[in-house]
Amino acid sequence: LGSLTKLAYLELGKNNLKGKIPASLGNLTSLKYLSFGSNYIKGGIPNDISRLTQVLYLDLSMNHFSGVFPPGIYNLSLLESFNIFGNGFSGSLRPDFGNLLPNIRELYVGSNHLTGLIPTTLPNISNLQMLGMEFNSLTGSIPSSFGNVQYLQTLELNNNSLGSYSAGDLDFLGALTNCTQLDVLTVSENVLGGILPTSIANISIYVTELSLGWNLISGSIPHDIGNIINLQTLLLANNLLSGRLPASLGKLSNLGLLSVSSNRMSGEIPFSIGNITRLEKLYLDKNSFEGTIPPSLGNCSYMLRLRMDHNTLTGTIPREIMQISPLVFLTMSNNYLTGSLPKDVGSLEHLGTLSVAYNKLSGELPQTLGKCLLMEQLYLQVNSFDGTIPDISGLVGVKEVDFSNNNLSGSIPRYLANFNSLEHLNLSINNFEGKVPTEGKFKNATIVSVFGNKNLCGGVLELKLSSCLSQELEKRAKHSSLSKKVVIGVCIESPMSRLAMSEAVKELISIRESFFRSRRRAGLLRLGFLYLLRSKEEQTTLTEESAMHAPAAHGGSCTRKSGKNTPAAIGIDTTL
């Protein structure tokens, strides 16, 4: 290869190449286009690359290169496009970078291990259009002089350590309003502080992506943010922003992602959000939004992910949200929502995660919940839902189910045992009753929780529930204490021989056994007692009242009426 000195174009990208770049590559001094992108080449870049002084396009991206940033690159003064994205280069860029490579239009050095400052000479490259330095360990400030780069379209500086969590970190934002062709600005996940300048609303109307999340930016979102009419991504999550969501957001008809998660924002969610009909992802969670959920969100018919959890929202869940058929992720937990879970939830056939936990919802769970066949996470805990678990036997791919801390009742559906993907099932603190299954997933007590249901029994030993047999005996004992006792008795008023007495006893035993057999079939009684009362001097008569109070353990007695020659009394005590 090194002998092809007249070669001008060499494209070797995406060929699964391994090994190292040979030093003889430096012999190809006529090269204008060179690409080794997306291979498995490792090692450093030989210094001989500095001899390729005619090269305009150099792509070394997505390999396993390592070592310090190749110093030979600084000799390629005609270079217009340079890409080393996705490697393991380290070290810092020379402060005079922009002076040595003044013709660069596209510079991609992201996803490496670069350190140090952004060279202040980079903004001197007048034709610079694309600058990607994301996913490194760069420090210092973002030069405001980027505002002088007239043709700048992309500035990606996210996932570094730029800034100092202090005022002045965001001065560059005001300067960038001069970059009228700016399309992408991402500075998320740095250490930027200060107040978000209102001038951000005056940035180029061509900006499609504005990402400032995961910093310590304070202040509020400018009221005129809707001026950036071509915005498709607005990412402001994990900052210290306060105030309200501007109603002008409704003008951003092309917006696909809006995230203000984990800030300090408050006020009501503007009805105008529903005008963003192309919205696919809306993240409003972990703020202090109040008031009701606007039904206008139902107009966002392309919505895939909606997060509104951890706010102070009140009112009911709008049925209109249940009409957004593409939804795959819906969380409204940790609010103060009331009412029931809308029956239309079954219309969300693509829903994979539903969380309405920690609210004040009540009523029975809708049967249509069983139509969400792609459900994987279902969180309904800490509400006041009642009734039985609806038929969700079709949710065979569900992984996590939490119904705990409600007022649900009935038996535990046995089909839950056959959910092969189930990793967590929490049914605790409800009013479930009956036998806990012991097969399938219920064999593993580490993934099943049923405590706080006093009428459950059985299950595996690790669940520490009472046996169903002992529970049934306890129930019968309670039932017996409330039952009516009936005594079938005969008081014999005239003297009889022992033989006559014996025959009478046999007859009564026969009557008793026949009576018991018929009642046992109905499961209505327990074994009573046969008792004999012998008294040659008393004449007695059996009454219902005396039978009701006859102690079962010691036999009953005939109420004394009159007479002196009664030899015996015979009776049977049964419990209905």
XYZ file of C-alpha atoms in Angstrom:
576
model
C 0.000 0.000 0.000
C 2.841 2.358 0.789
C 4.039 2.266 -2.813
C 0.865 3.905 -4.180
C 2.291 7.390 -4.109
C -0.248 8.753 -6.628
C -3.271 7.448 -4.695
C -5.680 10.281 -3.911
C -8.714 8.483 -2.453
C -8.576 5.635 0.063
C -11.751 4.384 1.714
C -11.278 1.426 4.066
C -14.121 2.075 6.502
C -16.362 -0.705 7.879
C -14.125 -3.610 6.873
C -13.416 -5.255 10.251
C -9.762 -4.308 9.894
C -7.486 -5.095 12.830
C -3.908 -4.398 13.789
C -2.140 -1.042 13.544
C -1.724 1.620 10.893
C 1.624 1.036 9.138
C 4.172 3.845 9.078
C 4.387 3.397 5.277
C 1.010 5.127 5.058
C 3.017 8.330 5.157
C 4.259 7.554 1.639
C 0.826 8.281 0.153
C 1.569 11.950 -0.150
C -1.067 12.542 -2.835
C -3.939 11.466 -0.621
C -6.826 13.898 -0.305
C -9.373 11.517 1.217
C -8.509 8.886 3.818
C -10.959 6.850 5.909
C -10.357 4.035 8.384
C -13.671 4.599 10.198
C -15.560 1.832 12.010
C -12.894 -0.864 12.214
C -10.947 -2.528 15.013
C -7.601 -0.816 14.513
C -5.651 -0.162 17.678
C -2.466 1.544 18.831
C -1.360 5.065 18.127
C -1.200 7.119 14.943
C 2.299 7.038 13.434
C 4.024 10.391 13.185
C 4.490 9.702 9.456
C 0.907 10.839 8.988
C 2.283 14.370 9.121
C 3.574 13.851 5.533
C -0.001 13.684 4.165
C -0.089 17.426 3.682
C -2.630 17.304 0.819
C -5.292 15.474 2.762
C -8.630 17.278 3.129
C -10.718 14.523 4.726
C -9.414 12.237 7.487
C -11.699 9.788 9.295
C -10.302 7.601 12.090
C -13.544 7.328 14.059
C -14.954 4.270 15.855
C -11.768 2.261 16.307
C -9.561 1.308 19.236
C -6.858 3.913 18.792
C -5.079 5.060 21.945
C -2.231 7.248 23.077
C -2.001 11.015 23.079
C -3.718 13.128 20.482
C -1.589 12.542 17.354
C 0.760 15.538 17.028
C 1.303 14.854 13.335
C -2.242 16.117 12.673
C -1.158 19.696 13.332
C 0.908 19.571 10.143
C -2.135 18.992 7.937
C -3.000 22.636 7.433
C -5.378 21.977 4.496
C -7.525 19.618 6.539
C -11.240 20.432 6.286
C -12.817 17.432 8.013
C -11.196 15.564 10.887
C -12.952 12.807 12.846
C -11.527 10.754 15.705
C -14.847 10.193 17.511
C -15.119 7.022 19.600
C -11.526 6.101 20.377
C -9.214 6.215 23.363
C -7.069 9.251 22.632
C -5.885 11.183 25.678
C -4.006 14.355 26.469
C -5.070 17.892 25.630
C -5.377 19.944 22.477
C -2.739 22.558 21.704
C -3.785 26.121 22.556
C -2.907 27.193 18.977
C -5.078 24.455 17.440
C -7.198 26.955 15.496
C -4.175 28.681 14.038
C -2.542 25.457 12.880
C -5.672 24.003 11.266
C -7.429 27.146 9.990
C -9.465 25.410 7.273
C -11.333 22.953 9.465
C -15.083 22.860 8.765
C -15.909 19.683 10.662
C -14.063 18.704 13.840
C -15.234 15.631 15.759
C -13.121 14.634 18.770
C -15.926 13.358 21.015
C -15.933 10.143 23.064
C -12.251 10.056 23.879
C -10.270 10.800 27.035
C -9.202 14.331 26.231
C -8.486 16.731 29.074
C -7.572 20.357 29.482
C -9.218 23.491 28.114
C -11.064 24.203 24.914
C -8.450 25.998 22.830
C -9.370 29.666 22.678
C -8.154 29.719 19.070
C -10.872 27.337 17.895
C -13.304 30.233 17.339
C -10.651 31.745 15.032
C -11.497 29.090 12.458
C -13.821 31.242 10.414
C -15.283 28.381 8.351
C -16.000 26.103 11.306
C -19.459 24.575 10.993
C -19.490 21.395 13.077
C -17.712 21.060 16.413
C -18.161 17.934 18.514
C -16.138 17.588 21.724
C -18.677 15.684 23.814
C -17.917 12.829 26.223
C -14.433 13.868 27.259
C -12.997 15.411 30.419
C -12.562 18.969 29.239
C -12.495 21.722 31.861
C -12.571 25.479 32.034
C -15.073 27.825 30.448
C -16.860 27.753 27.128
C -15.402 30.624 25.089
C -17.906 33.365 24.332
C -15.884 34.005 21.169
C -17.804 31.110 19.574
C -20.334 33.816 18.889
C -17.947 35.101 16.218
C -18.073 31.884 14.230
C -20.510 33.019 11.573
C -21.241 29.645 9.997
C -21.373 27.560 13.170
C -24.166 25.000 12.941
C -23.373 22.362 15.561
C -21.773 22.850 18.969
C -21.714 19.666 21.045
C -19.885 20.035 24.356
C -22.017 17.825 26.588
C -20.645 15.324 29.115
C -17.502 17.142 30.118
C -16.548 19.166 33.198
C -16.950 22.602 31.686
C -17.876 25.522 33.926
C -17.462 26.205 37.623
C -21.007 26.184 39.040
C -20.920 29.961 39.168
C -22.235 33.088 37.534
C -20.659 33.788 34.181
C -20.663 30.155 33.082
C -23.515 30.873 30.672
C -22.177 34.044 29.090
C -21.503 32.130 25.897
C -25.261 31.630 25.416
C -25.802 35.325 24.835
C -22.914 35.420 22.373
C -24.312 32.499 20.379
C -27.329 34.591 19.361
C -24.991 35.930 16.658
C -24.666 32.467 15.123
C -27.683 32.702 12.849
C -27.135 29.271 11.298
C -26.870 27.405 14.603
C -28.825 24.158 14.535
C -27.625 22.032 17.498
C -26.424 23.228 20.901
C -25.749 20.613 23.585
C -23.939 21.446 26.829
C -25.676 18.987 29.159
C -23.863 17.179 31.970
C -21.225 19.727 32.738
C -20.744 21.920 35.816
C -22.401 25.042 34.485
C -24.004 27.440 36.955
C -25.615 30.843 36.868
C -28.985 32.153 35.773
C -30.445 31.094 32.460
C -30.280 34.275 30.351
C -33.479 35.491 28.713
C -31.420 35.960 25.560
C -31.640 32.208 24.990
C -35.064 32.898 23.478
C -33.327 34.974 20.808
C -31.073 32.212 19.617
C -31.277 31.204 15.967
C -34.759 30.196 14.862
C -33.077 27.289 13.062
C -32.040 25.600 16.310
C -33.603 22.147 16.465
C -31.859 20.857 19.581
C -31.185 22.807 22.776
C -29.784 20.727 25.603
C -28.756 22.312 28.915
C -29.669 19.534 31.342
C -27.748 18.102 34.292
C -26.068 21.289 35.383
C -26.809 23.788 38.179
C -28.579 26.387 36.075
C -31.067 28.545 37.967
C -33.618 31.165 37.000
C -36.677 30.461 34.882
C -37.514 29.491 31.334
C -37.950 32.705 29.304
C -41.531 33.537 28.366
C -40.515 33.896 24.727
C -38.967 30.456 24.417
C -41.648 29.801 21.809
C -39.707 32.014 19.398
C -37.392 29.100 18.603
C -40.049 27.773 16.266
C -38.040 24.910 14.750
C -37.055 23.423 18.079
C -37.429 19.643 18.194
C -35.592 18.870 21.446
C -35.640 21.028 24.577
C -33.737 19.367 27.417
C -33.525 21.336 30.675
C -33.757 18.484 33.191
C -31.828 18.248 36.464
C -31.136 21.880 37.115
C -32.362 24.471 39.621
C -34.933 26.119 37.395
C -38.009 27.613 39.035
C -41.125 29.455 37.948
C -43.802 28.322 35.521
C -43.829 26.565 32.212
C -44.298 29.330 29.630
C -47.521 29.140 27.638
C -45.488 30.027 24.540
C -44.194 26.448 24.495
C -47.407 25.690 22.677
C -45.990 27.466 19.633
C -43.274 24.839 19.239
C -45.286 22.658 16.895
C -42.213 20.629 15.872
C -41.143 19.779 19.408
C -40.687 16.059 19.959
C -38.950 16.061 23.364
C -39.608 18.412 26.271
C -37.897 17.604 29.552
C -37.844 19.760 32.670
C -37.535 16.849 35.105
C -35.935 17.362 38.506
C -36.128 21.111 38.817
C -38.030 23.439 41.139
C -40.755 24.479 38.782
C -44.292 25.202 39.953
C -47.657 26.471 38.805
C -50.129 24.745 36.553
C -49.262 22.806 33.443
C -50.342 25.113 30.605
C -53.235 23.978 28.463
C -51.202 25.067 25.428
C -48.927 22.022 25.802
C -51.666 20.186 23.975
C -50.877 22.252 20.880
C -47.558 20.448 20.510
C -49.176 17.688 18.528
C -45.882 16.081 17.483
C -44.679 15.690 21.045
C -43.321 12.197 21.662
C -41.693 12.555 25.078
C -42.892 14.851 27.859
C -41.016 14.752 31.160
C -42.444 17.012 33.886
C -41.596 14.790 36.862
C -39.944 15.770 40.135
C -41.105 19.359 40.325
C -43.888 21.148 42.194
C -46.466 21.463 39.443
C -49.974 21.870 40.812
C -53.551 21.966 39.619
C -55.130 19.463 37.292
C -53.692 17.555 34.369
C -54.829 19.346 31.194
C -57.087 17.153 29.058
C -55.527 18.856 26.035
C -52.619 16.432 26.351
C -54.893 14.009 24.560
C -54.130 15.980 21.392
C -50.537 14.760 21.523
C -51.391 11.683 19.506
C -47.733 10.734 18.881
C -46.826 10.630 22.572
C -44.702 7.653 23.572
C -43.501 8.563 27.056
C -45.278 10.766 29.601
C -43.844 11.417 33.061
C -45.734 13.561 35.550
C -44.797 11.825 38.798
C -43.579 13.495 41.993
C -45.540 16.735 41.770
C -48.570 18.106 43.641
C -51.144 17.524 40.919
C -54.780 17.146 41.910
C -58.046 16.186 40.263
C -58.770 13.114 38.214
C -56.821 11.356 35.486
C -58.208 12.709 32.203
C -59.790 10.085 29.981
C -58.222 11.900 27.033
C -54.783 10.618 28.035
C -56.073 7.073 27.702
C -56.774 7.818 24.044
C -53.072 8.321 23.211
C -52.705 4.882 21.725
C -48.908 4.924 21.076
C -48.076 5.429 24.786
C -45.519 2.939 26.073
C -44.597 4.689 29.344
C -46.992 6.533 31.671
C -46.171 7.600 35.226
C -48.329 9.816 37.444
C -47.257 8.501 40.831
C -46.645 10.581 43.965
C -49.320 13.200 43.419
C -52.741 13.865 44.943
C -54.884 12.488 42.150
C -58.389 11.312 43.019
C -61.138 9.371 41.319
C -60.687 6.037 39.628
C -58.351 4.600 37.053
C -60.171 5.327 33.769
C -61.768 2.335 32.105
C -60.222 3.448 28.824
C -56.806 2.319 30.052
C -57.369 -0.798 27.968
C -57.006 1.337 24.846
C -53.289 1.687 25.582
C -52.359 -1.510 23.819
C -48.649 -0.618 23.615
C -48.269 0.404 27.250
C -45.262 -1.197 28.924
C -45.105 0.822 32.151
C -48.013 2.235 34.141
C -47.490 3.885 37.515
C -50.196 5.721 39.430
C -48.835 4.755 42.849
C -48.967 7.010 45.920
C -52.095 8.937 45.038
C -55.634 9.048 46.407
C -57.253 6.951 43.718
C -60.151 4.673 44.600
C -62.805 2.401 43.153
C -62.447 -0.918 41.429
C -59.665 -1.591 38.966
C -61.039 -1.658 35.424
C -61.360 -5.007 33.718
C -59.856 -3.432 30.590
C -56.476 -3.391 32.328
C -56.116 -6.927 31.062
C -55.988 -5.648 27.498
C -52.602 -3.980 27.992
C -50.843 -7.089 26.756
C -47.375 -5.512 26.507
C -47.291 -4.414 30.145
C -44.006 -5.022 31.954
C -44.271 -2.746 35.010
C -47.555 -2.111 36.817
C -47.438 0.071 39.931
C -50.740 0.799 41.690
C -49.599 0.741 45.324
C -50.637 3.101 48.129
C -54.077 4.118 46.925
C -57.571 3.096 47.987
C -58.488 0.699 45.200
C -61.027 -1.923 46.217
C -62.699 -4.980 44.773
C -60.899 -7.925 43.260
C -57.923 -8.063 40.913
C -59.296 -7.890 37.373
C -58.453 -10.601 34.872
C -54.893 -9.747 33.841
C -54.045 -13.283 32.809
C -53.004 -12.024 29.390
C -50.132 -9.916 30.776
C -47.721 -12.812 30.491
C -44.685 -10.578 29.944
C -45.130 -8.512 33.089
C -42.018 -8.210 35.259
C -43.074 -6.082 38.205
C -46.533 -5.810 39.795
C -47.292 -3.815 42.938
C -50.854 -3.731 44.315
C -49.797 -3.195 47.928
C -51.432 -0.816 50.416
C -54.912 -0.786 48.924
C -58.262 -2.305 49.919
C -58.276 -5.105 47.384
C -60.014 -8.327 48.307
C -60.853 -11.766 47.009
C -58.430 -14.559 46.294
C -55.008 -14.315 44.692
C -55.296 -15.338 41.015
C -53.475 -18.623 40.513
C -52.413 -17.684 36.974
C -49.889 -15.232 38.429
C -47.767 -18.255 39.258
C -47.271 -18.896 35.563
C -45.939 -15.429 34.634
C -42.453 -16.532 33.605
C -41.023 -13.000 33.408
C -42.277 -11.961 36.853
C -39.515 -10.569 39.059
C -41.491 -8.751 41.757
C -45.050 -9.213 43.028
C -46.262 -7.176 45.996
C -49.790 -7.868 47.265
C -49.152 -6.858 50.868
C -51.462 -4.833 53.129
C -54.782 -5.560 51.469
C -57.784 -7.751 52.286
C -56.958 -10.788 50.193
C -58.153 -14.132 51.527
C -57.847 -17.811 50.868
C -54.927 -20.013 49.979
C -51.701 -18.566 48.582
C -50.484 -20.605 45.601
C -47.328 -22.627 46.087
C -46.455 -23.410 42.496
C -44.499 -21.450 39.862
C -43.347 -17.992 40.904
C -44.940 -18.422 44.328
C -42.221 -20.917 45.206
C -39.779 -18.006 45.497
C -40.607 -15.905 48.554
C -37.966 -13.324 47.603
C -40.074 -12.043 44.737
C -43.510 -12.378 46.354
C -44.830 -10.280 49.250
C -48.236 -10.948 50.827
C -47.903 -9.758 54.430
C -50.679 -7.713 55.972
C -53.506 -9.865 54.598
C -54.900 -11.497 57.750
C -57.136 -13.933 55.900
C -54.466 -15.465 53.696
C -53.114 -18.910 54.485
C -50.788 -21.516 53.044
C -48.006 -20.574 50.677
C -44.386 -21.578 51.027
C -42.920 -21.652 54.531
C -40.827 -18.523 53.961
C -43.996 -16.420 53.737
C -44.744 -17.380 57.375
C -48.477 -17.675 56.906
C -50.769 -19.865 58.984
C -51.806 -23.187 57.562
C -55.144 -23.257 55.818
C -56.275 -26.189 58.029
C -55.759 -24.301 61.270
C -57.428 -21.251 59.803
C -60.451 -23.323 58.797
C -60.719 -24.808 62.296
C -60.542 -21.335 63.773
C -63.343 -20.179 61.484
C -65.514 -23.152 62.505
C -64.858 -22.464 66.142
C -66.019 -18.886 65.749
C -69.033 -20.086 63.794
C -69.882 -22.609 66.512
C -69.822 -19.959 69.241
C -72.599 -18.132 67.441
C -74.649 -21.232 66.577
C -77.947 -22.358 68.072
C -78.004 -25.352 70.312
C -80.936 -27.711 70.154
C -81.519 -30.480 72.624
C -83.625 -33.447 71.706
C -84.666 -34.910 74.996
C -87.094 -37.258 76.630
C -88.125 -37.016 80.212
C -89.528 -40.311 81.545
C -92.118 -39.717 84.169
C -92.930 -43.286 85.296
C -90.686 -45.934 86.793
C -89.068 -48.312 84.415
C -86.704 -51.164 84.734
C -83.094 -50.983 83.750
C -84.026 -53.005 80.669
C -86.633 -50.436 79.610
C -84.112 -47.666 80.239
C -81.544 -49.450 78.130
C -83.960 -49.875 75.250
C -84.864 -46.203 75.405
C -81.206 -45.198 75.300
C -80.585 -47.391 72.265
C -83.556 -45.839 70.511
C -82.319 -42.319 71.227
C -78.808 -43.190 70.048
C -80.293 -44.422 66.806
C -82.281 -41.221 66.446
C -79.163 -39.162 67.207
C -76.973 -40.959 64.667
C -79.606 -40.583 61.945
C -79.953 -36.920 62.747
C -76.179 -36.352 62.751
C -75.641 -38.130 59.453
C -78.132 -35.902 57.696
C -76.631 -32.751 59.223
C -73.018 -33.745 58.534
C -73.805 -33.966 54.844
C -74.740 -30.305 54.998
C -71.676 -29.511 57.094
C -73.831 -27.744 59.674
C -73.009 -29.290 63.021
C -70.438 -30.747 65.323
C -70.785 -33.852 67.418
C -73.034 -33.330 70.382
C -73.305 -35.223 73.600
C -75.644 -37.897 74.859
C -76.432 -37.431 78.440
C -78.394 -39.354 81.030
C -79.852 -37.811 84.108
C -80.936 -40.241 86.764
C -83.116 -39.166 89.584
C -85.588 -41.467 91.239
C -87.161 -38.690 93.224
C -87.629 -35.856 90.658
C -90.178 -35.463 87.922
C -88.900 -33.072 85.279
C -89.985 -31.639 81.992
C -87.670 -30.551 79.157
C -88.063 -26.998 77.885
C -86.350 -25.177 75.022
C -84.895 -22.587 77.363
C -83.213 -25.182 79.537
C -81.865 -26.929 76.448
C -80.331 -23.662 75.186
C -78.401 -23.267 78.395
C -77.374 -26.875 78.874
C -73.571 -27.088 79.163
C -72.292 -29.290 76.364
C -69.463 -30.712 78.415
C -71.582 -31.780 81.307
C -74.942 -32.577 79.738
C -78.262 -30.752 80.059
C -80.983 -30.932 82.671
C -84.782 -31.057 82.709
C -86.550 -28.171 84.310
C -88.090 -29.193 87.640
C -91.849 -29.124 87.567
C -93.413 -31.697 89.859
C -93.415 -35.342 90.758
C -91.125 -37.572 92.720
C -90.870 -40.846 90.856
C -88.882 -39.914 87.713
C -86.044 -42.432 87.431
C -84.190 -40.894 84.517
C -84.012 -38.311 81.775
C -82.329 -38.909 78.445
C -81.342 -36.186 75.935
C -79.201 -35.421 72.884
C -77.430 -32.046 72.547
C -76.559 -31.044 68.976
C -75.094 -27.866 67.662
C -76.449 -26.443 64.405
